[in-house]
Amino acid sequence: MRILNCYNHDDGAVTDDEFLFSLFIAHQWLVDSVQLLTQFTAALQKQLEIWYRPHALILFDLILVYNWQETTDLSARTRLSLAVVYWIRRFPHHFDGQPQLCSLAVRFRALADDVPDETRQMIDVSSL
């Protein structure tokens, strides 16, 4: 998953801010935020092998999950969680006034029960 490569494998530091920023600023042209977070949640649950939307071929290429193993290791799940944290912190207006998106973020946080607690605690939309 391209988004996982935006973080350092060792310490989780952002290594490709440009991609993350571009994805979260422009995704709404191709797919709404609820659909995007739903795909992240599915990847976290290891239920998603390939996501395909004919109208979103560019986005498909950017966040394709190539195999289930990619999101089964803890490091990958942590980096996926950090991407959601990045989205919430950089673009809180995407979550503001969208109760369905906020509910999905809460669900994502609950499902991320095995990621480090400090990362999991940052998946927080309660103050928005």
PDB file of N, CA and C in Angstrom, residues 1 6 9 13-14 16 22 32 46 51 62 75 80 82-83 89 94 108 110-111 114 121 123 125-126:
ATOM      1  N   MET A   1       0.870  -1.158   0.000  1.00  0.00           N
ATOM      2  CA  MET A   1       0.000   0.000   0.000  1.00  0.00           C
ATOM      3  C   MET A   1       0.916   1.218   0.000  1.00  0.00           C
ATOM      4  N   CYS A   6       4.961   5.930   3.274  1.00  0.00           N
ATOM      5  CA  CYS A   6       5.140   7.336   3.649  1.00  0.00           C
ATOM      6  C   CYS A   6       5.684   7.483   5.065  1.00  0.00           C
ATOM      7  N   HIS A   9       9.869   2.791   8.728  1.00  0.00           N
ATOM      8  CA  HIS A   9       9.521   1.502   9.339  1.00  0.00           C
ATOM      9  C   HIS A   9       9.965   1.407  10.794  1.00  0.00           C
ATOM     10  N   ALA A  13       8.201   7.947  11.629  1.00  0.00           N
ATOM     11  CA  ALA A  13       8.299   9.341  11.185  1.00  0.00           C
ATOM     12  C   ALA A  13       7.835   9.456   9.731  1.00  0.00           C
ATOM     13  N   VAL A  14       7.188  10.565   9.414  1.00  0.00           N
ATOM     14  CA  VAL A  14       6.726  10.811   8.046  1.00  0.00           C
ATOM     15  C   VAL A  14       7.939  10.982   7.136  1.00  0.00           C
ATOM     16  N   ASP A  16       7.241  10.948   3.532  1.00  0.00           N
ATOM     17  CA  ASP A  16       6.690  11.476   2.276  1.00  0.00           C
ATOM     18  C   ASP A  16       5.462  12.324   2.570  1.00  0.00           C
ATOM     19  N   SER A  22      -1.136  15.438  -0.483  1.00  0.00           N
ATOM     20  CA  SER A  22      -1.842  15.386  -1.769  1.00  0.00           C
ATOM     21  C   SER A  22      -3.014  14.417  -1.725  1.00  0.00           C
ATOM     22  N   ASP A  32     -15.437   9.935  -1.869  1.00  0.00           N
ATOM     23  CA  ASP A  32     -15.693  10.749  -0.676  1.00  0.00           C
ATOM     24  C   ASP A  32     -14.918  10.204   0.529  1.00  0.00           C
ATOM     25  N   LYS A  46      -7.870  -6.510   7.744  1.00  0.00           N
ATOM     26  CA  LYS A  46      -7.331  -7.557   6.875  1.00  0.00           C
ATOM     27  C   LYS A  46      -8.407  -8.168   5.987  1.00  0.00           C
ATOM     28  N   TRP A  51      -8.840  -3.035  -3.858  1.00  0.00           N
ATOM     29  CA  TRP A  51      -9.927  -2.072  -3.929  1.00  0.00           C
ATOM     30  C   TRP A  51      -9.947  -1.503  -5.323  1.00  0.00           C
ATOM     31  N   LEU A  62      -2.885   4.598  -6.137  1.00  0.00           N
ATOM     32  CA  LEU A  62      -2.181   5.199  -5.010  1.00  0.00           C
ATOM     33  C   LEU A  62      -2.302   4.409  -3.714  1.00  0.00           C
ATOM     34  N   SER A  75       3.810  -3.298  12.312  1.00  0.00           N
ATOM     35  CA  SER A  75       4.413  -2.077  11.785  1.00  0.00           C
ATOM     36  C   SER A  75       3.529  -1.451  10.707  1.00  0.00           C
ATOM     37  N   LEU A  80      -0.504   2.593   9.017  1.00  0.00           N
ATOM     38  CA  LEU A  80      -1.841   2.912   8.517  1.00  0.00           C
ATOM     39  C   LEU A  80      -2.582   3.778   9.538  1.00  0.00           C
ATOM     40  N   LEU A  82      -1.155   5.792  11.661  1.00  0.00           N
ATOM     41  CA  LEU A  82      -0.518   7.113  11.604  1.00  0.00           C
ATOM     42  C   LEU A  82      -1.037   7.934  10.428  1.00  0.00           C
ATOM     43  N   ALA A  83      -1.393   7.274   9.335  1.00  0.00           N
ATOM     44  CA  ALA A  83      -1.971   7.992   8.196  1.00  0.00           C
ATOM     45  C   ALA A  83      -3.322   8.594   8.576  1.00  0.00           C
ATOM     46  N   ARG A  89      -5.378  15.363  11.889  1.00  0.00           N
ATOM     47  CA  ARG A  89      -4.660  16.561  12.352  1.00  0.00           C
ATOM     48  C   ARG A  89      -4.479  17.613  11.268  1.00  0.00           C
ATOM     49  N   HIS A  94     -12.390  18.058   7.337  1.00  0.00           N
ATOM     50  CA  HIS A  94     -13.013  16.921   6.661  1.00  0.00           C
ATOM     51  C   HIS A  94     -13.923  16.159   7.620  1.00  0.00           C
ATOM     52  N   PHE A 108     -12.347   2.825  13.608  1.00  0.00           N
ATOM     53  CA  PHE A 108     -10.969   2.529  13.222  1.00  0.00           C
ATOM     54  C   PHE A 108     -10.096   2.446  14.470  1.00  0.00           C
ATOM     55  N   ALA A 110     -10.973   1.771  17.526  1.00  0.00           N
ATOM     56  CA  ALA A 110     -11.300   0.570  18.297  1.00  0.00           C
ATOM     57  C   ALA A 110     -10.666  -0.677  17.686  1.00  0.00           C
ATOM     58  N   LEU A 111     -10.619  -0.727  16.368  1.00  0.00           N
ATOM     59  CA  LEU A 111     -10.039  -1.884  15.683  1.00  0.00           C
ATOM     60  C   LEU A 111      -8.514  -1.889  15.730  1.00  0.00           C
ATOM     61  N   ASP A 114      -4.194  -3.267  18.597  1.00  0.00           N
ATOM     62  CA  ASP A 114      -2.863  -3.843  18.771  1.00  0.00           C
ATOM     63  C   ASP A 114      -1.727  -2.882  18.425  1.00  0.00           C
ATOM     64  N   GLN A 121      -4.079   6.477  20.698  1.00  0.00           N
ATOM     65  CA  GLN A 121      -4.689   7.612  21.388  1.00  0.00           C
ATOM     66  C   GLN A 121      -4.788   8.851  20.498  1.00  0.00           C
ATOM     67  N   ILE A 123      -5.689   8.871  17.432  1.00  0.00           N
ATOM     68  CA  ILE A 123      -6.829   8.738  16.522  1.00  0.00           C
ATOM     69  C   ILE A 123      -8.048   9.245  17.283  1.00  0.00           C
ATOM     70  N   VAL A 125     -11.196  12.117  17.327  1.00  0.00           N
ATOM     71  CA  VAL A 125     -12.013  13.155  16.692  1.00  0.00           C
ATOM     72  C   VAL A 125     -12.956  13.804  17.700  1.00  0.00           C
ATOM     73  N   SER A 126     -12.799  13.483  18.970  1.00  0.00           N
ATOM     74  CA  SER A 126     -13.727  13.982  19.987  1.00  0.00           C
ATOM     75  C   SER A 126     -13.658  15.493  20.179  1.00  0.00           C
TER      76      SER A 126
END
